[in-house]
Amino acid sequence: MAYVLVVVVAMALAVCDTQYHSSAHRITYIYKRDPNFLPISLAAPQFLEAHNKARAAVGVGPLKWSPSLANFATKLVSNMVDGKRDCNFADLSRRSRSRMYHIGSSNQHWAGGWLLKPRMVVDKWVEEKKYYNHTDNSCKLRHKCGSYTQVVWRKSLEVGCAQKTCYKFNRWVEMSGITICFYSPRGNVPGQRPY
């Protein structure tokens, strides 16, 4: 077990950049070489294709890519990773977002390990469809479906997304892939149906 941990740490150090943040209790290392990371020029078409496939399945028009929403998402994930937020979910409450910009609603995905490819992240959100009851516009008890309803929200016209990988070394190696997408106009408006 100790040998495996030493090998994993050695491999991680071999591919790391030299940036790090330290505090009295921990050191957080930040790496930028995730094999699944795609530059936005390649990721954007994948995000759009996956979103628009789900939207077409319920008769909703396609989204367009928003560079400004993608830029905001990029700033947020960079702040999360580089700003010592320990790779946790972002505070995407309306109050928190309005401090910096007035933007629409959002989805986020956090995965232990490498980033998921853009299509796979959107597919994870779309999997929530099985918990959505269109007849009474509700989610199945003890399940979430808000990520799915945002993906297919008819009145949302634009999307912009960003991804980043974060590595932490505490007692063990922890690696996280973070994806955030913002939508405009906002979806998941109480009392309205997505489609």
mmCIF file of C-alpha atoms in Angstrom:
data_model
loop_
_atom_site.group_PDB
_atom_site.id
_atom_site.type_symbol
_atom_site.label_atom_id
_atom_site.label_comp_id
_atom_site.label_asym_id
_atom_site.label_seq_id
_atom_site.Cartn_x
_atom_site.Cartn_y
_atom_site.Cartn_z
ATOM 1 C CA MET A 1 0.000 0.000 0.000
ATOM 2 C CA ALA A 2 2.776 2.425 0.964
ATOM 3 C CA TYR A 3 4.678 1.508 -2.216
ATOM 4 C CA VAL A 4 1.620 2.302 -4.361
ATOM 5 C CA LEU A 5 1.194 5.651 -2.626
ATOM 6 C CA VAL A 6 4.878 6.493 -3.186
ATOM 7 C CA VAL A 7 4.573 5.578 -6.880
ATOM 8 C CA VAL A 8 1.397 7.658 -7.283
ATOM 9 C CA VAL A 9 2.992 10.651 -5.576
ATOM 10 C CA ALA A 10 6.153 10.295 -7.663
ATOM 11 C CA MET A 11 4.123 10.110 -10.890
ATOM 12 C CA ALA A 12 2.068 13.129 -9.903
ATOM 13 C CA LEU A 13 5.174 15.122 -9.077
ATOM 14 C CA ALA A 14 6.703 14.191 -12.421
ATOM 15 C CA VAL A 15 3.891 15.944 -14.298
ATOM 16 C CA CYS A 16 3.309 18.882 -12.017
ATOM 17 C CA ASP A 17 3.908 22.546 -12.476
ATOM 18 C CA THR A 18 5.797 24.210 -9.687
ATOM 19 C CA GLN A 19 3.000 26.439 -8.404
ATOM 20 C CA TYR A 20 1.818 25.808 -4.880
ATOM 21 C CA HIS A 21 -0.022 27.527 -2.074
ATOM 22 C CA SER A 22 0.781 26.829 1.536
ATOM 23 C CA SER A 23 -0.785 27.498 4.888
ATOM 24 C CA ALA A 24 -0.001 26.417 8.426
ATOM 25 C CA HIS A 25 -2.058 23.242 7.982
ATOM 26 C CA ARG A 26 -1.672 22.123 4.393
ATOM 27 C CA ILE A 27 0.033 22.516 1.058
ATOM 28 C CA THR A 28 -2.120 22.571 -2.053
ATOM 29 C CA TYR A 29 -0.345 21.814 -5.315
ATOM 30 C CA ILE A 30 -1.870 22.947 -8.581
ATOM 31 C CA TYR A 31 -1.224 21.075 -11.802
ATOM 32 C CA LYS A 32 -2.308 21.878 -15.305
ATOM 33 C CA ARG A 33 -1.563 18.678 -17.230
ATOM 34 C CA ASP A 34 -4.754 16.651 -17.191
ATOM 35 C CA PRO A 35 -4.901 14.283 -20.191
ATOM 36 C CA ASN A 36 -8.634 15.011 -20.601
ATOM 37 C CA PHE A 37 -8.232 18.796 -20.517
ATOM 38 C CA LEU A 38 -9.257 20.458 -23.774
ATOM 39 C CA PRO A 39 -8.624 24.064 -24.755
ATOM 40 C CA ILE A 40 -11.882 25.983 -24.945
ATOM 41 C CA SER A 41 -11.714 26.033 -28.754
ATOM 42 C CA LEU A 42 -12.097 22.228 -28.685
ATOM 43 C CA ALA A 43 -14.265 21.945 -25.573
ATOM 44 C CA ALA A 44 -16.933 24.473 -26.630
ATOM 45 C CA PRO A 45 -18.233 22.397 -29.581
ATOM 46 C CA GLN A 46 -18.465 19.332 -27.325
ATOM 47 C CA PHE A 47 -20.389 21.225 -24.656
ATOM 48 C CA LEU A 48 -22.755 22.633 -27.287
ATOM 49 C CA GLU A 49 -23.289 19.327 -29.077
ATOM 50 C CA ALA A 50 -24.172 17.501 -25.856
ATOM 51 C CA HIS A 51 -26.500 20.267 -24.645
ATOM 52 C CA ASN A 52 -28.233 20.597 -28.002
ATOM 53 C CA LYS A 53 -28.713 16.836 -28.372
ATOM 54 C CA ALA A 54 -30.636 16.784 -25.068
ATOM 55 C CA ARG A 55 -32.601 19.879 -26.051
ATOM 56 C CA ALA A 56 -33.550 18.455 -29.450
ATOM 57 C CA ALA A 57 -34.848 15.302 -27.733
ATOM 58 C CA VAL A 58 -37.561 17.403 -26.050
ATOM 59 C CA GLY A 59 -38.204 19.783 -28.954
ATOM 60 C CA VAL A 60 -36.206 22.742 -27.626
ATOM 61 C CA GLY A 61 -34.044 24.918 -29.892
ATOM 62 C CA PRO A 62 -30.246 24.893 -29.712
ATOM 63 C CA LEU A 63 -28.076 26.952 -27.401
ATOM 64 C CA LYS A 64 -25.346 29.247 -28.718
ATOM 65 C CA TRP A 65 -21.884 29.504 -27.202
ATOM 66 C CA SER A 66 -21.317 32.643 -25.127
ATOM 67 C CA PRO A 67 -17.671 33.716 -24.842
ATOM 68 C CA SER A 68 -18.608 36.092 -22.007
ATOM 69 C CA LEU A 69 -20.272 33.313 -19.963
ATOM 70 C CA ALA A 70 -17.313 31.015 -20.700
ATOM 71 C CA ASN A 71 -14.942 33.756 -19.558
ATOM 72 C CA PHE A 72 -16.863 34.158 -16.306
ATOM 73 C CA ALA A 73 -16.818 30.372 -15.761
ATOM 74 C CA THR A 74 -13.064 30.323 -16.468
ATOM 75 C CA LYS A 75 -12.431 33.061 -13.904
ATOM 76 C CA LEU A 76 -14.534 31.224 -11.339
ATOM 77 C CA VAL A 77 -12.875 27.797 -11.740
ATOM 78 C CA SER A 78 -9.441 29.436 -11.749
ATOM 79 C CA ASN A 79 -10.315 31.278 -8.545
ATOM 80 C CA MET A 80 -11.553 28.033 -7.002
ATOM 81 C CA VAL A 81 -8.339 26.165 -7.804
ATOM 82 C CA ASP A 82 -5.768 28.941 -7.534
ATOM 83 C CA GLY A 83 -7.607 30.780 -4.759
ATOM 84 C CA LYS A 84 -7.203 28.059 -2.112
ATOM 85 C CA ARG A 85 -10.792 26.848 -2.235
ATOM 86 C CA ASP A 86 -9.599 23.246 -2.033
ATOM 87 C CA CYS A 87 -11.373 22.077 -5.192
ATOM 88 C CA ASN A 88 -14.797 22.150 -3.574
ATOM 89 C CA PHE A 89 -18.053 23.079 -5.235
ATOM 90 C CA ALA A 90 -18.335 26.774 -5.993
ATOM 91 C CA ASP A 91 -20.856 28.982 -4.232
ATOM 92 C CA LEU A 92 -23.145 29.591 -7.183
ATOM 93 C CA SER A 93 -25.996 31.096 -5.227
ATOM 94 C CA ARG A 94 -27.624 34.060 -6.930
ATOM 95 C CA ARG A 95 -26.374 36.388 -4.171
ATOM 96 C CA SER A 96 -22.768 35.234 -4.589
ATOM 97 C CA ARG A 97 -22.833 35.555 -8.392
ATOM 98 C CA SER A 98 -24.396 39.015 -8.347
ATOM 99 C CA ARG A 99 -21.418 40.410 -6.446
ATOM 100 C CA MET A 100 -19.270 40.108 -9.575
ATOM 101 C CA TYR A 101 -21.621 39.979 -12.555
ATOM 102 C CA HIS A 102 -25.290 39.705 -13.304
ATOM 103 C CA ILE A 103 -25.457 36.357 -15.028
ATOM 104 C CA GLY A 104 -27.986 33.611 -15.562
ATOM 105 C CA SER A 105 -28.182 30.250 -13.846
ATOM 106 C CA SER A 106 -25.538 27.557 -13.648
ATOM 107 C CA ASN A 107 -24.621 23.890 -13.479
ATOM 108 C CA GLN A 108 -21.471 22.466 -12.003
ATOM 109 C CA HIS A 109 -19.868 19.050 -11.854
ATOM 110 C CA TRP A 110 -17.132 17.907 -9.511
ATOM 111 C CA ALA A 111 -15.408 14.573 -10.131
ATOM 112 C CA GLY A 112 -12.694 12.869 -8.153
ATOM 113 C CA GLY A 113 -9.840 12.081 -10.509
ATOM 114 C CA TRP A 114 -9.255 13.493 -13.969
ATOM 115 C CA LEU A 115 -11.712 15.829 -15.645
ATOM 116 C CA LEU A 116 -14.565 14.247 -17.511
ATOM 117 C CA LYS A 117 -14.743 15.226 -21.158
ATOM 118 C CA PRO A 118 -17.354 17.946 -21.835
ATOM 119 C CA ARG A 119 -19.830 15.499 -23.417
ATOM 120 C CA MET A 120 -19.582 13.200 -20.421
ATOM 121 C CA VAL A 121 -20.262 16.018 -17.949
ATOM 122 C CA VAL A 122 -23.384 17.123 -19.818
ATOM 123 C CA ASP A 123 -24.471 13.476 -20.109
ATOM 124 C CA LYS A 124 -24.235 13.224 -16.296
ATOM 125 C CA TRP A 125 -26.572 16.199 -15.975
ATOM 126 C CA VAL A 126 -28.940 14.750 -18.585
ATOM 127 C CA GLU A 127 -29.074 11.443 -16.660
ATOM 128 C CA GLU A 128 -31.229 13.320 -14.135
ATOM 129 C CA LYS A 129 -34.033 13.199 -16.719
ATOM 130 C CA LYS A 130 -35.145 9.883 -15.206
ATOM 131 C CA TYR A 131 -36.024 11.772 -12.012
ATOM 132 C CA TYR A 132 -37.975 14.568 -13.716
ATOM 133 C CA ASN A 133 -41.779 14.335 -13.953
ATOM 134 C CA HIS A 134 -42.903 16.698 -16.706
ATOM 135 C CA THR A 135 -46.589 16.162 -15.899
ATOM 136 C CA ASP A 136 -46.362 17.839 -12.507
ATOM 137 C CA ASN A 137 -43.034 19.646 -13.133
ATOM 138 C CA SER A 138 -41.260 18.027 -10.184
ATOM 139 C CA CYS A 139 -38.311 15.841 -9.271
ATOM 140 C CA LYS A 140 -38.742 12.364 -7.867
ATOM 141 C CA LEU A 141 -38.642 12.352 -4.060
ATOM 142 C CA ARG A 142 -35.056 12.376 -2.690
ATOM 143 C CA HIS A 143 -33.566 12.959 -6.148
ATOM 144 C CA LYS A 144 -32.306 16.018 -7.975
ATOM 145 C CA CYS A 145 -33.164 16.984 -11.521
ATOM 146 C CA GLY A 146 -32.326 20.704 -11.673
ATOM 147 C CA SER A 147 -29.165 20.194 -13.722
ATOM 148 C CA TYR A 148 -31.205 18.381 -16.368
ATOM 149 C CA THR A 149 -33.982 20.974 -16.422
ATOM 150 C CA GLN A 150 -31.395 23.746 -16.863
ATOM 151 C CA VAL A 151 -29.803 21.926 -19.814
ATOM 152 C CA VAL A 152 -33.188 21.753 -21.592
ATOM 153 C CA TRP A 153 -34.641 25.072 -20.361
ATOM 154 C CA ARG A 154 -36.435 26.516 -23.404
ATOM 155 C CA LYS A 155 -35.858 30.182 -22.538
ATOM 156 C CA SER A 156 -32.094 29.757 -22.028
ATOM 157 C CA LEU A 157 -30.392 30.746 -25.286
ATOM 158 C CA GLU A 158 -26.671 30.820 -24.443
ATOM 159 C CA VAL A 159 -24.181 28.710 -22.529
ATOM 160 C CA GLY A 160 -20.532 29.159 -21.557
ATOM 161 C CA CYS A 161 -18.458 26.602 -19.670
ATOM 162 C CA ALA A 162 -15.001 26.043 -18.210
ATOM 163 C CA GLN A 163 -13.053 23.185 -16.664
ATOM 164 C CA LYS A 164 -9.977 22.848 -14.498
ATOM 165 C CA THR A 165 -8.129 20.151 -12.579
ATOM 166 C CA CYS A 166 -6.927 20.595 -9.009
ATOM 167 C CA TYR A 167 -4.533 18.420 -7.021
ATOM 168 C CA LYS A 168 -4.146 18.427 -3.250
ATOM 169 C CA PHE A 169 -1.646 16.641 -1.048
ATOM 170 C CA ASN A 170 -2.820 16.200 2.524
ATOM 171 C CA ARG A 171 -2.596 12.728 4.009
ATOM 172 C CA TRP A 172 -3.204 11.341 0.519
ATOM 173 C CA VAL A 173 -3.255 12.561 -3.052
ATOM 174 C CA GLU A 174 -6.568 14.119 -3.977
ATOM 175 C CA MET A 175 -7.337 15.071 -7.536
ATOM 176 C CA SER A 176 -10.528 16.774 -8.692
ATOM 177 C CA GLY A 177 -11.965 17.816 -12.006
ATOM 178 C CA ILE A 178 -14.286 20.821 -11.861
ATOM 179 C CA THR A 179 -16.710 21.886 -14.602
ATOM 180 C CA ILE A 180 -19.013 24.905 -14.480
ATOM 181 C CA CYS A 181 -21.498 26.076 -17.117
ATOM 182 C CA PHE A 182 -23.469 29.310 -17.007
ATOM 183 C CA TYR A 183 -26.712 29.880 -18.918
ATOM 184 C CA SER A 184 -28.516 33.001 -20.056
ATOM 185 C CA PRO A 185 -31.330 33.824 -19.679
ATOM 186 C CA ARG A 186 -31.491 31.862 -16.450
ATOM 187 C CA GLY A 187 -33.466 28.655 -16.187
ATOM 188 C CA ASN A 188 -35.118 26.766 -13.359
ATOM 189 C CA VAL A 189 -37.496 29.642 -12.689
ATOM 190 C CA PRO A 190 -39.964 28.568 -9.972
ATOM 191 C CA GLY A 191 -43.445 27.929 -11.316
ATOM 192 C CA GLN A 192 -42.273 27.574 -14.937
ATOM 193 C CA ARG A 193 -41.711 24.408 -16.941
ATOM 194 C CA PRO A 194 -38.444 23.836 -18.784
ATOM 195 C CA TYR A 195 -40.246 22.959 -22.048
#
